[in-house]
């Protein structure tokens, strides 16, 4: 009886700890840039829109703020004490100051605490027409850290956005070259990762690296400022603030992203490259096979099968790396089943070619009805308009 009671107690204890572990949010490196912002802050900017900020904590550990504008030689308070709230989406404090939407970002600079304030100035119709930036330091006091300059060479490598959602830029790669460093940016557009190409370093100020580029259409000008995040005197992340303005200098957006080292980056690069090489239409070598053709485009694969109507689309889903089988494939959900499709590319016939011309496709169909058997089969596909040679009928894997 005593053993049973002890066993029950142990199970409950373990279950409660598992629940706690699941509920605890992860430790984000971006937290290092957020500190207690209460106090008096004064602007160091030459063109001051906001001259002083006073922030006080409330009894429930939130903040209230009062801001001062510079009018000639006089300071005038515009906003009385008002709530001052942090936005988890924007990764900064968002507040309205004298009719302008203001983004206030706390940060460490040269071992000292700063507030960076972007004022997005509106026209009478509410549209943004101008952007001003103020830098604030504490009037007195505040915590300090040992000042250390991080060289660009220390930022080399692959970095990933540490947030699972609300990503604008998903990845960064900083690469050394003979004529200087280049920056590779990956942006999330319509839920897809897009490679923006190589961007050149514009300038370095202390540990901050500034990169600027125009969009392909030349209508948006982007400025990205990357600052290292130090934790216990060790480089742990990157704080990137991005300003986007239209070509006529009207501001479009200001946002902030945090990045950490990406240990799986090399594999991601290789998978992305392979998926790009697979783009096109693939037809089954067996005209009467279950699957008729595959269409791979923009990272997605659409599957077409032979049916009574002739050709039927099964569905479209992203091509991704499959951890269990270490192959590139997709999972397509249907009404009564899901279809797991994996592509085998490492074939003898593809040797010494710039792109694969033949792929072996393993298909597994699992039904929601447990009484139905799982269907498993392999088919061989050739790139459309590619000439068929005898070797294609005797495929062997290099693995």
mmCIF file of N, CA, C and O in Angstrom, residues 346-391:
data_model
loop_
_atom_site.group_PDB
_atom_site.id
_atom_site.type_symbol
_atom_site.label_atom_id
_atom_site.label_comp_id
_atom_site.label_asym_id
_atom_site.label_seq_id
_atom_site.Cartn_x
_atom_site.Cartn_y
_atom_site.Cartn_z
ATOM 1 N N UNK A 346 19.693 11.438 -55.290
ATOM 2 C CA UNK A 346 21.085 10.994 -55.345
ATOM 3 C C UNK A 346 21.190 9.712 -56.160
ATOM 4 O O UNK A 346 21.423 8.618 -55.637
ATOM 5 N N UNK A 347 21.009 9.839 -57.483
ATOM 6 C CA UNK A 347 21.000 8.695 -58.393
ATOM 7 C C UNK A 347 22.178 8.779 -59.359
ATOM 8 O O UNK A 347 22.644 9.880 -59.697
ATOM 9 N N UNK A 348 22.637 7.600 -59.825
ATOM 10 C CA UNK A 348 23.782 7.561 -60.746
ATOM 11 C C UNK A 348 23.533 8.375 -62.007
ATOM 12 O O UNK A 348 24.439 9.015 -62.535
ATOM 13 N N UNK A 349 22.309 8.341 -62.503
ATOM 14 C CA UNK A 349 22.002 9.019 -63.752
ATOM 15 C C UNK A 349 22.132 10.539 -63.630
ATOM 16 O O UNK A 349 22.266 11.241 -64.621
ATOM 17 N N UNK A 350 22.092 11.066 -62.417
ATOM 18 C CA UNK A 350 22.208 12.509 -62.203
ATOM 19 C C UNK A 350 23.648 12.975 -62.004
ATOM 20 O O UNK A 350 23.890 14.169 -61.816
ATOM 21 N N UNK A 351 24.589 12.025 -62.038
ATOM 22 C CA UNK A 351 25.991 12.395 -61.851
ATOM 23 C C UNK A 351 26.452 13.347 -62.953
ATOM 24 O O UNK A 351 26.058 13.217 -64.116
ATOM 25 N N UNK A 352 27.315 14.281 -62.563
ATOM 26 C CA UNK A 352 27.945 15.213 -63.513
ATOM 27 C C UNK A 352 26.936 16.047 -64.289
ATOM 28 O O UNK A 352 27.167 16.409 -65.437
ATOM 29 N N UNK A 353 25.799 16.313 -63.691
ATOM 30 C CA UNK A 353 24.788 17.186 -64.296
ATOM 31 C C UNK A 353 24.579 18.403 -63.402
ATOM 32 O O UNK A 353 24.671 18.306 -62.179
ATOM 33 N N UNK A 354 24.265 19.522 -64.025
ATOM 34 C CA UNK A 354 24.019 20.742 -63.244
ATOM 35 C C UNK A 354 22.748 20.620 -62.418
ATOM 36 O O UNK A 354 22.678 21.108 -61.289
ATOM 37 N N UNK A 355 21.736 19.953 -62.981
ATOM 38 C CA UNK A 355 20.468 19.746 -62.283
ATOM 39 C C UNK A 355 20.038 18.297 -62.448
ATOM 40 O O UNK A 355 20.353 17.660 -63.463
ATOM 41 N N UNK A 356 19.304 17.759 -61.464
ATOM 42 C CA UNK A 356 18.786 16.388 -61.614
ATOM 43 C C UNK A 356 17.845 16.287 -62.812
ATOM 44 O O UNK A 356 17.081 17.218 -63.099
ATOM 45 N N UNK A 357 17.895 15.153 -63.505
ATOM 46 C CA UNK A 357 16.978 14.917 -64.628
ATOM 47 C C UNK A 357 16.004 13.783 -64.317
ATOM 48 O O UNK A 357 14.971 13.646 -64.980
ATOM 49 N N UNK A 358 16.335 12.984 -63.300
ATOM 50 C CA UNK A 358 15.475 11.870 -62.907
ATOM 51 C C UNK A 358 15.381 11.839 -61.388
ATOM 52 O O UNK A 358 16.368 12.089 -60.686
ATOM 53 N N UNK A 359 14.192 11.547 -60.878
ATOM 54 C CA UNK A 359 14.018 11.379 -59.432
ATOM 55 C C UNK A 359 13.179 10.133 -59.172
ATOM 56 O O UNK A 359 12.282 9.797 -59.949
ATOM 57 N N UNK A 360 13.517 9.444 -58.105
ATOM 58 C CA UNK A 360 12.690 8.344 -57.630
ATOM 59 C C UNK A 360 11.791 8.883 -56.525
ATOM 60 O O UNK A 360 12.260 9.565 -55.612
ATOM 61 N N UNK A 361 10.503 8.598 -56.624
ATOM 62 C CA UNK A 361 9.524 9.181 -55.704
ATOM 63 C C UNK A 361 8.885 8.084 -54.871
ATOM 64 O O UNK A 361 8.234 7.163 -55.420
ATOM 65 N N UNK A 362 9.098 8.144 -53.560
ATOM 66 C CA UNK A 362 8.476 7.197 -52.628
ATOM 67 C C UNK A 362 7.199 7.820 -52.074
ATOM 68 O O UNK A 362 7.227 8.919 -51.505
ATOM 69 N N UNK A 363 6.091 7.107 -52.236
ATOM 70 C CA UNK A 363 4.797 7.611 -51.784
ATOM 71 C C UNK A 363 4.225 6.689 -50.716
ATOM 72 O O UNK A 363 4.192 5.466 -50.894
ATOM 73 N N UNK A 364 3.772 7.278 -49.617
ATOM 74 C CA UNK A 364 3.090 6.542 -48.549
ATOM 75 C C UNK A 364 1.739 7.209 -48.303
ATOM 76 O O UNK A 364 1.688 8.415 -48.038
ATOM 77 N N UNK A 365 0.683 6.432 -48.417
ATOM 78 C CA UNK A 365 -0.670 6.960 -48.171
ATOM 79 C C UNK A 365 -1.218 6.295 -46.918
ATOM 80 O O UNK A 365 -1.389 5.062 -46.880
ATOM 81 N N UNK A 366 -1.478 7.090 -45.902
ATOM 82 C CA UNK A 366 -2.028 6.593 -44.646
ATOM 83 C C UNK A 366 -3.455 7.117 -44.498
ATOM 84 O O UNK A 366 -3.702 8.322 -44.625
ATOM 85 N N UNK A 367 -4.397 6.212 -44.212
ATOM 86 C CA UNK A 367 -5.808 6.559 -44.114
ATOM 87 C C UNK A 367 -6.190 6.858 -42.664
ATOM 88 O O UNK A 367 -5.644 6.268 -41.724
ATOM 89 N N UNK A 368 -7.128 7.778 -42.501
ATOM 90 C CA UNK A 368 -7.640 8.063 -41.165
ATOM 91 C C UNK A 368 -8.401 6.861 -40.601
ATOM 92 O O UNK A 368 -8.463 6.660 -39.392
ATOM 93 N N UNK A 369 -8.970 6.076 -41.501
ATOM 94 C CA UNK A 369 -9.650 4.840 -41.102
ATOM 95 C C UNK A 369 -8.582 3.773 -40.819
ATOM 96 O O UNK A 369 -7.894 3.298 -41.734
ATOM 97 N N UNK A 370 -8.435 3.386 -39.571
ATOM 98 C CA UNK A 370 -7.384 2.445 -39.186
ATOM 99 C C UNK A 370 -7.575 1.061 -39.798
ATOM 100 O O UNK A 370 -6.644 0.251 -39.818
ATOM 101 N N UNK A 371 -8.766 0.770 -40.305
ATOM 102 C CA UNK A 371 -9.015 -0.549 -40.896
ATOM 103 C C UNK A 371 -8.465 -0.654 -42.314
ATOM 104 O O UNK A 371 -8.417 -1.755 -42.880
ATOM 105 N N UNK A 372 -8.087 0.453 -42.902
ATOM 106 C CA UNK A 372 -7.538 0.431 -44.257
ATOM 107 C C UNK A 372 -6.024 0.303 -44.197
ATOM 108 O O UNK A 372 -5.368 0.922 -43.363
ATOM 109 N N UNK A 373 -5.476 -0.494 -45.110
ATOM 110 C CA UNK A 373 -4.031 -0.724 -45.137
ATOM 111 C C UNK A 373 -3.293 0.495 -45.684
ATOM 112 O O UNK A 373 -3.797 1.214 -46.556
ATOM 113 N N UNK A 374 -2.093 0.675 -45.186
ATOM 114 C CA UNK A 374 -1.228 1.745 -45.688
ATOM 115 C C UNK A 374 -0.722 1.360 -47.073
ATOM 116 O O UNK A 374 -0.327 0.212 -47.319
ATOM 117 N N UNK A 375 -0.737 2.307 -48.007
ATOM 118 C CA UNK A 375 -0.246 2.070 -49.363
ATOM 119 C C UNK A 375 1.155 2.662 -49.501
ATOM 120 O O UNK A 375 1.381 3.824 -49.150
ATOM 121 N N UNK A 376 2.080 1.858 -50.013
ATOM 122 C CA UNK A 376 3.455 2.305 -50.199
ATOM 123 C C UNK A 376 3.923 1.890 -51.589
ATOM 124 O O UNK A 376 3.780 0.713 -51.964
ATOM 125 N N UNK A 377 4.441 2.823 -52.377
ATOM 126 C CA UNK A 377 4.975 2.470 -53.699
ATOM 127 C C UNK A 377 6.000 3.512 -54.134
ATOM 128 O O UNK A 377 6.056 4.630 -53.618
ATOM 129 N N UNK A 378 6.848 3.075 -55.094
ATOM 130 C CA UNK A 378 7.918 3.924 -55.625
ATOM 131 C C UNK A 378 7.741 4.066 -57.128
ATOM 132 O O UNK A 378 7.488 3.071 -57.829
ATOM 133 N N UNK A 379 7.876 5.298 -57.621
ATOM 134 C CA UNK A 379 7.769 5.582 -59.057
ATOM 135 C C UNK A 379 8.963 6.425 -59.484
ATOM 136 O O UNK A 379 9.593 7.091 -58.663
ATOM 137 N N UNK A 380 9.245 6.379 -60.781
ATOM 138 C CA UNK A 380 10.383 7.122 -61.325
ATOM 139 C C UNK A 380 9.874 8.200 -62.266
ATOM 140 O O UNK A 380 9.048 7.927 -63.149
ATOM 141 N N UNK A 381 10.394 9.422 -62.080
ATOM 142 C CA UNK A 381 9.954 10.575 -62.869
ATOM 143 C C UNK A 381 11.140 11.195 -63.599
ATOM 144 O O UNK A 381 12.268 11.210 -63.098
ATOM 145 N N UNK A 382 10.869 11.706 -64.781
ATOM 146 C CA UNK A 382 11.875 12.392 -65.587
ATOM 147 C C UNK A 382 11.434 13.836 -65.803
ATOM 148 O O UNK A 382 10.229 14.120 -65.897
ATOM 149 N N UNK A 383 12.398 14.711 -65.868
ATOM 150 C CA UNK A 383 12.067 16.116 -66.110
ATOM 151 C C UNK A 383 11.406 16.243 -67.493
ATOM 152 O O UNK A 383 11.876 15.644 -68.476
ATOM 153 N N UNK A 384 10.337 17.015 -67.552
ATOM 154 C CA UNK A 384 9.596 17.166 -68.806
ATOM 155 C C UNK A 384 10.511 17.681 -69.912
ATOM 156 O O UNK A 384 11.329 18.576 -69.679
ATOM 157 N N UNK A 385 10.346 17.086 -71.109
ATOM 158 C CA UNK A 385 11.120 17.437 -72.310
ATOM 159 C C UNK A 385 12.557 16.939 -72.255
ATOM 160 O O UNK A 385 13.352 17.239 -73.148
ATOM 161 N N UNK A 386 12.914 16.164 -71.222
ATOM 162 C CA UNK A 386 14.248 15.563 -71.159
ATOM 163 C C UNK A 386 14.222 14.252 -71.958
ATOM 164 O O UNK A 386 13.255 13.489 -71.914
ATOM 165 N N UNK A 387 15.292 13.983 -72.672
ATOM 166 C CA UNK A 387 15.367 12.775 -73.498
ATOM 167 C C UNK A 387 15.575 11.543 -72.617
ATOM 168 O O UNK A 387 16.425 11.538 -71.731
ATOM 169 N N UNK A 388 14.807 10.486 -72.878
ATOM 170 C CA UNK A 388 14.923 9.244 -72.124
ATOM 171 C C UNK A 388 16.065 8.405 -72.700
ATOM 172 O O UNK A 388 16.146 8.198 -73.915
ATOM 173 N N UNK A 389 16.956 7.947 -71.817
ATOM 174 C CA UNK A 389 18.058 7.085 -72.226
ATOM 175 C C UNK A 389 17.924 5.750 -71.492
ATOM 176 O O UNK A 389 17.286 5.674 -70.439
ATOM 177 N N UNK A 390 18.530 4.671 -72.017
ATOM 178 C CA UNK A 390 18.344 3.327 -71.403
ATOM 179 C C UNK A 390 18.719 3.280 -69.931
ATOM 180 O O UNK A 390 18.096 2.539 -69.158
ATOM 181 N N UNK A 391 19.761 4.037 -69.537
ATOM 182 C CA UNK A 391 20.203 3.980 -68.148
ATOM 183 C C UNK A 391 19.116 4.372 -67.161
ATOM 184 O O UNK A 391 19.163 4.016 -65.976
#
